[in-house]
Amino acid sequence: MKLSQFKFNLPESLVANNPSEERDEARLMVLHKDSGKIEHKIFKDVLEYFDDQDVMILNNTKVFPARLYGNKEKTGATIEVFLLRELNKELRLWDVLVDPARKIRVGNKLYFGDDDLLVAEVVDNTTSRGRTIRFLFDGTDEEFRKNIEILGETPLPKYIKRKATAQDKERYQTIFAKHEGAVAAPTAGLHFSRELMKRLELKGVNFAEVTLHVGLGTFRSVEVEDLTKHKMDSEQFIIEQKDADIVNKAIERKKRVCAVGTTSMRAIESAVSSARTLKAANDWTSKFIFPPYDFSIANSMITNFHTPESTLLMMVSAFGGYDYVRHAYDVALKEKYRFYSYGDAMLII
């Protein structure tokens, strides 16, 4: 398929700048992938579509406060440093993006916090905006993390045109987040409230957890018309044996297996056995899913409404069927569904 097939015009007014009042009260579009039928619901109605022994696969990655603001030595110029991933814990080496990049050179020292709570040195250039920095910090890892927590800001996506607030610290994080390492939230999971999860449990729905640490590559724009030439960034993922067992039991019983979010889907599709079951894994994936694609594990999916020409929209189109998803997005625009991270949800069954 071609990049231009995923183009559509999204009015800025439909980009959600804030979450819905309650997690489970965002709108929910239900798309039936066998017929293309569309229903309009509220997210908590998801309960109606799942039953005893069905499984929902959740991504339990945890977002860390990845956006830091500091000053450059000598000039005191304000710079933004976006922490991408830790390269070496002992040496405190990190892969980062810097802005404005042209002013940040190897050897520069960067100071963070009013009393220089953290100081870092730029040790390498990686890409035009990418740098490797080393934090010059003598305390324990626990103290270092605490300082990042104090100085760091919730890494809201750039299209949310406001500063992160205390509310974002809670709402830009799923209630089942456990393992720190993501620079963006697995947004389909943001709609789950404790009450909704309890009600699903009472219905007999099982939960399996995977971890995929969402990197910025998820949002990297596709710049080639021929999709086979696009390369995804690698992201780390972990699937425990006990969770693979929960999923495989549901597959065996021909139950509903629902991937909550594109990140969960990418993790499970990166760990398929020759028998088309889910296997335990601790690996990195750069899997790029676009139509046509034969899915092995999940037979349903919960996702948000995505950006035009994004890899996320391409995956959803592969799962729901290109024509049906295209039509569903036309309906979403007409019905003024909210798009992106804090937006509304879609269930594809």
Coordinates of C-alpha atoms in Angstrom, one line a residue:
M1 CA 0.0 0.0 0.0
K2 CA 1.0 3.6 -0.4
L3 CA 1.4 6.4 2.2
S4 CA -1.1 8.6 0.4
Q5 CA -3.8 6.1 1.0
F6 CA -3.7 7.0 4.7
K7 CA -4.1 10.8 4.2
F8 CA -7.2 12.6 5.6
N9 CA -7.9 16.1 6.7
L10 CA -8.2 16.4 10.5
P11 CA -9.5 19.7 11.9
E12 CA -7.5 21.0 14.8
S13 CA -10.7 21.3 16.8
L14 CA -10.9 17.5 17.0
V15 CA -7.4 17.1 18.6
A16 CA -8.0 16.3 22.3
N17 CA -6.0 18.7 24.4
N18 CA -7.4 17.3 27.7
P19 CA -8.6 13.9 28.9
S20 CA -12.3 13.1 29.3
E21 CA -13.7 13.9 32.8
E22 CA -13.7 10.3 33.8
R23 CA -11.4 7.7 32.3
D24 CA -14.1 5.3 31.2
E25 CA -16.5 8.0 29.9
A26 CA -14.7 8.9 26.6
R27 CA -16.8 8.0 23.6
L28 CA -16.4 4.5 22.0
M29 CA -16.9 3.6 18.4
V30 CA -17.5 -0.1 17.8
L31 CA -16.5 -1.4 14.4
H32 CA -17.6 -4.9 13.4
K33 CA -14.9 -6.1 11.0
D34 CA -17.0 -8.8 9.4
S35 CA -19.7 -6.4 8.2
G36 CA -18.4 -2.8 8.7
K37 CA -21.3 -2.1 11.0
I38 CA -20.6 0.9 13.4
E39 CA -22.1 1.5 16.8
H40 CA -21.7 4.6 19.0
K41 CA -21.2 4.0 22.7
I42 CA -19.4 5.2 25.9
F43 CA -16.1 3.5 26.8
K44 CA -17.6 1.7 29.9
D45 CA -20.0 -0.1 27.5
V46 CA -17.0 -2.2 26.4
L47 CA -18.3 -4.5 29.1
E48 CA -21.2 -5.6 26.8
Y49 CA -18.8 -7.1 24.3
F50 CA -16.7 -9.3 26.6
D51 CA -17.6 -12.5 28.5
D52 CA -16.4 -15.2 30.8
Q53 CA -12.8 -16.5 29.8
D54 CA -12.3 -13.8 27.2
V55 CA -8.9 -12.1 27.5
M56 CA -7.7 -8.5 27.3
I57 CA -4.0 -7.9 26.7
L58 CA -2.7 -4.8 28.5
N59 CA 0.6 -3.0 28.1
N60 CA 1.9 -2.3 31.6
T61 CA 4.7 0.0 30.7
K62 CA 5.1 3.1 32.8
V63 CA 5.7 6.6 31.4
F64 CA 8.6 8.5 33.1
P65 CA 8.9 12.3 33.2
A66 CA 11.1 12.4 30.2
R67 CA 11.0 16.1 29.3
L68 CA 13.7 18.3 31.2
Y69 CA 14.4 22.0 30.8
G70 CA 17.9 23.2 31.6
N71 CA 20.5 25.8 30.8
K72 CA 23.6 25.6 28.7
E73 CA 26.9 26.5 30.5
K74 CA 28.3 30.0 29.9
T75 CA 25.5 31.3 27.7
G76 CA 22.7 30.2 30.1
A77 CA 20.5 29.5 27.0
T78 CA 17.4 27.5 27.8
I79 CA 17.4 24.0 26.3
E80 CA 14.9 21.2 26.2
V81 CA 16.3 17.7 26.7
F82 CA 13.9 14.8 26.0
L83 CA 15.2 11.5 27.6
L84 CA 14.7 8.6 25.2
R85 CA 16.4 5.7 26.9
E86 CA 19.1 4.9 29.4
L87 CA 22.1 3.3 27.7
N88 CA 24.2 2.5 30.8
K89 CA 23.0 2.7 34.4
E90 CA 26.4 2.8 36.0
L91 CA 27.8 5.5 33.7
R92 CA 24.4 7.3 33.7
L93 CA 24.5 7.5 29.9
W94 CA 21.3 8.5 28.1
D95 CA 20.1 8.7 24.6
V96 CA 18.3 12.1 24.3
L97 CA 16.8 14.6 21.9
V98 CA 17.8 18.2 22.3
D99 CA 16.1 21.5 21.3
P100 CA 17.5 23.8 19.9
A101 CA 19.9 21.2 18.5
R102 CA 22.2 23.5 16.6
K103 CA 23.4 25.1 19.9
I104 CA 24.2 21.8 21.7
R105 CA 27.7 20.4 20.9
V106 CA 29.8 17.6 22.2
G107 CA 31.6 18.8 25.4
N108 CA 28.8 21.2 26.4
K109 CA 27.7 21.0 30.0
L110 CA 23.9 21.3 30.7
Y111 CA 22.5 22.4 34.1
F112 CA 19.1 21.4 35.4
G113 CA 17.1 22.9 38.3
D114 CA 17.5 26.2 40.2
D115 CA 20.4 24.8 42.3
D116 CA 21.8 22.6 39.5
L117 CA 20.2 19.5 41.0
L118 CA 21.6 17.6 37.9
V119 CA 24.4 18.4 35.6
A120 CA 25.1 16.5 32.3
E121 CA 27.8 16.5 29.7
V122 CA 27.2 16.0 26.0
V123 CA 29.4 13.1 24.9
D124 CA 28.2 12.3 21.4
N125 CA 26.0 13.2 18.4
T126 CA 23.6 10.5 17.2
T127 CA 21.2 12.2 14.8
S128 CA 20.5 15.8 13.8
R129 CA 18.6 16.3 17.1
G130 CA 19.9 13.3 19.0
R131 CA 22.7 13.3 21.5
T132 CA 24.3 11.0 24.1
I133 CA 24.6 12.7 27.4
R134 CA 26.3 11.6 30.7
F135 CA 24.8 12.8 34.0
L136 CA 27.5 13.8 36.4
F137 CA 25.9 12.5 39.6
D138 CA 27.6 10.8 42.6
G139 CA 24.5 9.7 44.5
T140 CA 22.6 6.4 44.4
D141 CA 20.4 5.3 41.5
E142 CA 17.4 5.9 43.7
E143 CA 18.5 9.5 44.4
F144 CA 19.2 10.1 40.7
R145 CA 15.7 8.8 39.8
K146 CA 14.2 11.0 42.5
N147 CA 15.9 14.1 40.9
I148 CA 14.6 13.1 37.4
E149 CA 11.1 12.9 39.0
I150 CA 11.5 16.4 40.6
L151 CA 12.8 18.0 37.4
G152 CA 11.1 16.1 34.7
E153 CA 7.8 16.9 33.1
T154 CA 5.1 14.5 31.8
P155 CA 6.1 14.0 28.2
L156 CA 2.8 15.1 26.6
P157 CA 3.0 14.9 22.8
K158 CA 3.9 18.1 21.0
Y159 CA 0.4 18.5 19.4
I160 CA -1.1 19.1 22.8
K161 CA -0.6 22.8 22.9
R162 CA -0.3 23.5 26.6
K163 CA 2.1 22.8 29.5
A164 CA 1.9 19.6 31.4
T165 CA 0.0 19.9 34.7
A166 CA -0.3 17.8 37.9
Q167 CA -3.4 16.2 36.5
D168 CA -1.4 14.9 33.5
K169 CA 1.0 13.1 35.9
E170 CA -1.9 10.9 36.8
R171 CA -4.0 10.8 33.6
Y172 CA -1.2 10.3 31.1
Q173 CA -0.5 7.0 32.8
T174 CA -2.6 3.8 32.8
I175 CA -3.9 2.6 36.2
F176 CA -2.0 -0.7 35.5
A177 CA 1.4 0.9 34.7
K178 CA 4.2 -1.0 36.5
H179 CA 7.5 -1.0 34.6
E180 CA 9.1 2.3 33.9
G181 CA 10.6 2.9 30.5
A182 CA 8.1 4.6 28.1
V183 CA 8.3 8.1 26.8
A184 CA 4.7 8.0 25.6
A185 CA 1.6 6.4 27.2
P186 CA 0.0 3.3 25.6
T187 CA -3.1 5.5 25.1
A188 CA -5.8 2.9 24.5
G189 CA -5.2 1.7 28.1
L190 CA -5.9 5.2 29.5
H191 CA -9.6 4.6 29.2
F192 CA -9.7 1.8 31.9
S193 CA -10.8 2.8 35.3
R194 CA -10.5 0.7 38.4
E195 CA -14.2 0.3 38.6
L196 CA -14.5 -0.9 34.9
M197 CA -11.6 -3.4 35.4
K198 CA -13.4 -4.8 38.5
R199 CA -16.6 -5.2 36.5
L200 CA -14.8 -6.9 33.7
E201 CA -13.2 -9.3 36.3
L202 CA -16.6 -10.0 37.8
K203 CA -17.8 -11.0 34.3
G204 CA -15.0 -13.5 34.2
V205 CA -12.7 -11.6 31.8
N206 CA -9.0 -12.4 32.3
F207 CA -6.2 -9.9 31.9
A208 CA -2.8 -10.8 30.5
E209 CA 0.0 -8.2 30.7
V210 CA 2.8 -7.5 28.3
T211 CA 5.4 -4.7 28.6
L212 CA 6.4 -2.7 25.5
H213 CA 8.4 0.4 26.3
V214 CA 6.9 3.0 23.9
G215 CA 9.7 5.1 22.2
L216 CA 9.3 8.1 20.1
G217 CA 9.7 5.9 17.0
T218 CA 6.1 5.0 17.4
F219 CA 5.3 8.6 16.3
R220 CA 8.0 9.0 13.7
S221 CA 6.5 10.2 10.5
V222 CA 6.6 7.9 7.4
E223 CA 8.5 9.7 4.7
V224 CA 8.3 7.1 1.9
E225 CA 5.3 6.6 -0.4
D226 CA 6.2 2.8 -0.7
L227 CA 5.4 1.5 2.8
T228 CA 7.7 -1.5 2.4
K229 CA 10.6 0.9 2.6
H230 CA 9.7 2.4 6.0
K231 CA 11.8 1.3 8.9
M232 CA 10.4 1.3 12.5
D233 CA 12.7 2.1 15.5
S234 CA 13.3 -0.8 17.8
E235 CA 11.3 -0.9 21.1
Q236 CA 12.0 -3.3 24.0
F237 CA 9.2 -5.7 24.9
I238 CA 8.7 -8.5 27.5
I239 CA 6.1 -11.2 27.7
E240 CA 6.1 -13.5 30.7
Q241 CA 5.2 -17.2 30.4
K242 CA 2.2 -16.9 32.7
D243 CA 0.7 -14.2 30.5
A244 CA 1.4 -16.2 27.3
D245 CA -0.4 -19.1 29.0
I246 CA -3.5 -17.0 29.8
V247 CA -3.7 -15.9 26.1
N248 CA -3.1 -19.3 24.7
K249 CA -5.8 -20.9 26.8
A250 CA -8.3 -18.3 25.4
I251 CA -7.1 -19.1 21.8
E252 CA -7.6 -22.8 22.5
R253 CA -11.1 -22.2 23.8
K254 CA -11.9 -19.9 20.8
K255 CA -12.6 -17.0 23.1
R256 CA -12.3 -13.3 22.4
V257 CA -8.6 -12.2 22.7
C258 CA -8.4 -8.4 22.7
A259 CA -5.2 -6.4 22.2
V260 CA -5.6 -3.1 24.1
G261 CA -3.6 -0.7 22.0
T262 CA -1.2 -0.8 19.0
T263 CA 1.7 -1.4 21.4
S264 CA 0.2 -4.6 22.9
M265 CA -0.6 -5.7 19.4
R266 CA 3.0 -5.1 18.2
A267 CA 4.4 -7.0 21.2
I268 CA 2.2 -10.1 20.7
E269 CA 2.7 -10.2 16.9
S270 CA 6.5 -10.1 17.6
A271 CA 6.3 -13.3 19.7
V272 CA 4.2 -15.8 17.7
S273 CA 5.2 -19.5 17.8
S274 CA 5.2 -21.8 14.8
A275 CA 1.8 -23.1 16.1
R276 CA 0.4 -19.5 16.0
T277 CA 0.3 -19.2 19.7
L278 CA 1.9 -16.6 22.0
K279 CA 5.4 -17.3 23.4
A280 CA 7.3 -15.8 26.3
A281 CA 9.9 -13.2 25.1
N282 CA 12.3 -10.6 26.3
D283 CA 13.4 -8.9 23.1
W284 CA 13.4 -5.8 20.9
T285 CA 10.9 -5.3 18.0
S286 CA 10.9 -3.1 15.0
K287 CA 7.8 -4.8 13.5
F288 CA 5.8 -2.6 11.1
I289 CA 2.3 -3.8 10.5
F290 CA 0.4 -2.4 7.5
P291 CA -2.3 -3.9 5.1
P292 CA -2.4 -6.6 4.1
Y293 CA -1.3 -8.5 7.2
D294 CA -2.4 -11.8 8.7
F295 CA -2.8 -11.4 12.5
S296 CA -2.0 -14.5 14.6
I297 CA -3.1 -13.8 18.2
A298 CA -5.8 -11.2 18.8
N299 CA -9.2 -11.3 17.2
S300 CA -10.3 -7.9 18.6
M301 CA -8.6 -4.7 19.4
I302 CA -9.1 -1.4 21.4
T303 CA -7.4 1.6 20.0
N304 CA -7.6 5.4 19.9
F305 CA -8.2 7.6 16.8
H306 CA -4.8 8.2 15.1
T307 CA -2.9 10.8 13.1
P308 CA -3.2 10.8 9.3
E309 CA -0.4 8.8 7.6
S310 CA 0.8 7.3 10.9
T311 CA 2.1 3.7 11.4
L312 CA -0.6 3.4 14.1
L313 CA -3.4 4.1 11.6
M314 CA -1.8 1.6 9.2
M315 CA -1.9 -1.1 11.8
V316 CA -5.5 -0.4 12.7
S317 CA -6.4 -0.5 9.0
A318 CA -4.7 -3.9 8.6
F319 CA -6.7 -5.2 11.5
G320 CA -10.1 -3.8 10.8
G321 CA -9.9 -3.8 7.0
Y322 CA -8.7 -0.7 5.0
D323 CA -12.1 0.2 3.6
Y324 CA -14.0 -0.3 6.8
V325 CA -11.5 1.7 8.9
R326 CA -11.4 4.5 6.2
H327 CA -15.2 4.7 6.4
A328 CA -15.1 4.6 10.3
Y329 CA -12.7 7.5 10.3
D330 CA -15.0 9.5 7.9
V331 CA -17.8 8.8 10.4
A332 CA -15.6 9.8 13.4
L333 CA -14.8 13.1 11.7
K334 CA -18.5 13.8 10.9
E335 CA -19.6 12.8 14.5
K336 CA -16.8 14.9 16.0
Y337 CA -15.0 12.1 17.8
R338 CA -11.8 13.4 19.6
F339 CA -8.5 12.3 18.2
Y340 CA -5.0 11.2 19.6
S341 CA -3.7 10.4 23.0
Y342 CA -6.4 12.0 25.1
G343 CA -9.1 11.3 22.5
D344 CA -11.9 8.8 22.1
A345 CA -11.6 5.0 21.6
M346 CA -12.5 2.4 19.0
L347 CA -13.2 -1.2 19.6
I348 CA -12.8 -3.5 16.5
I349 CA -14.4 -6.9 16.9

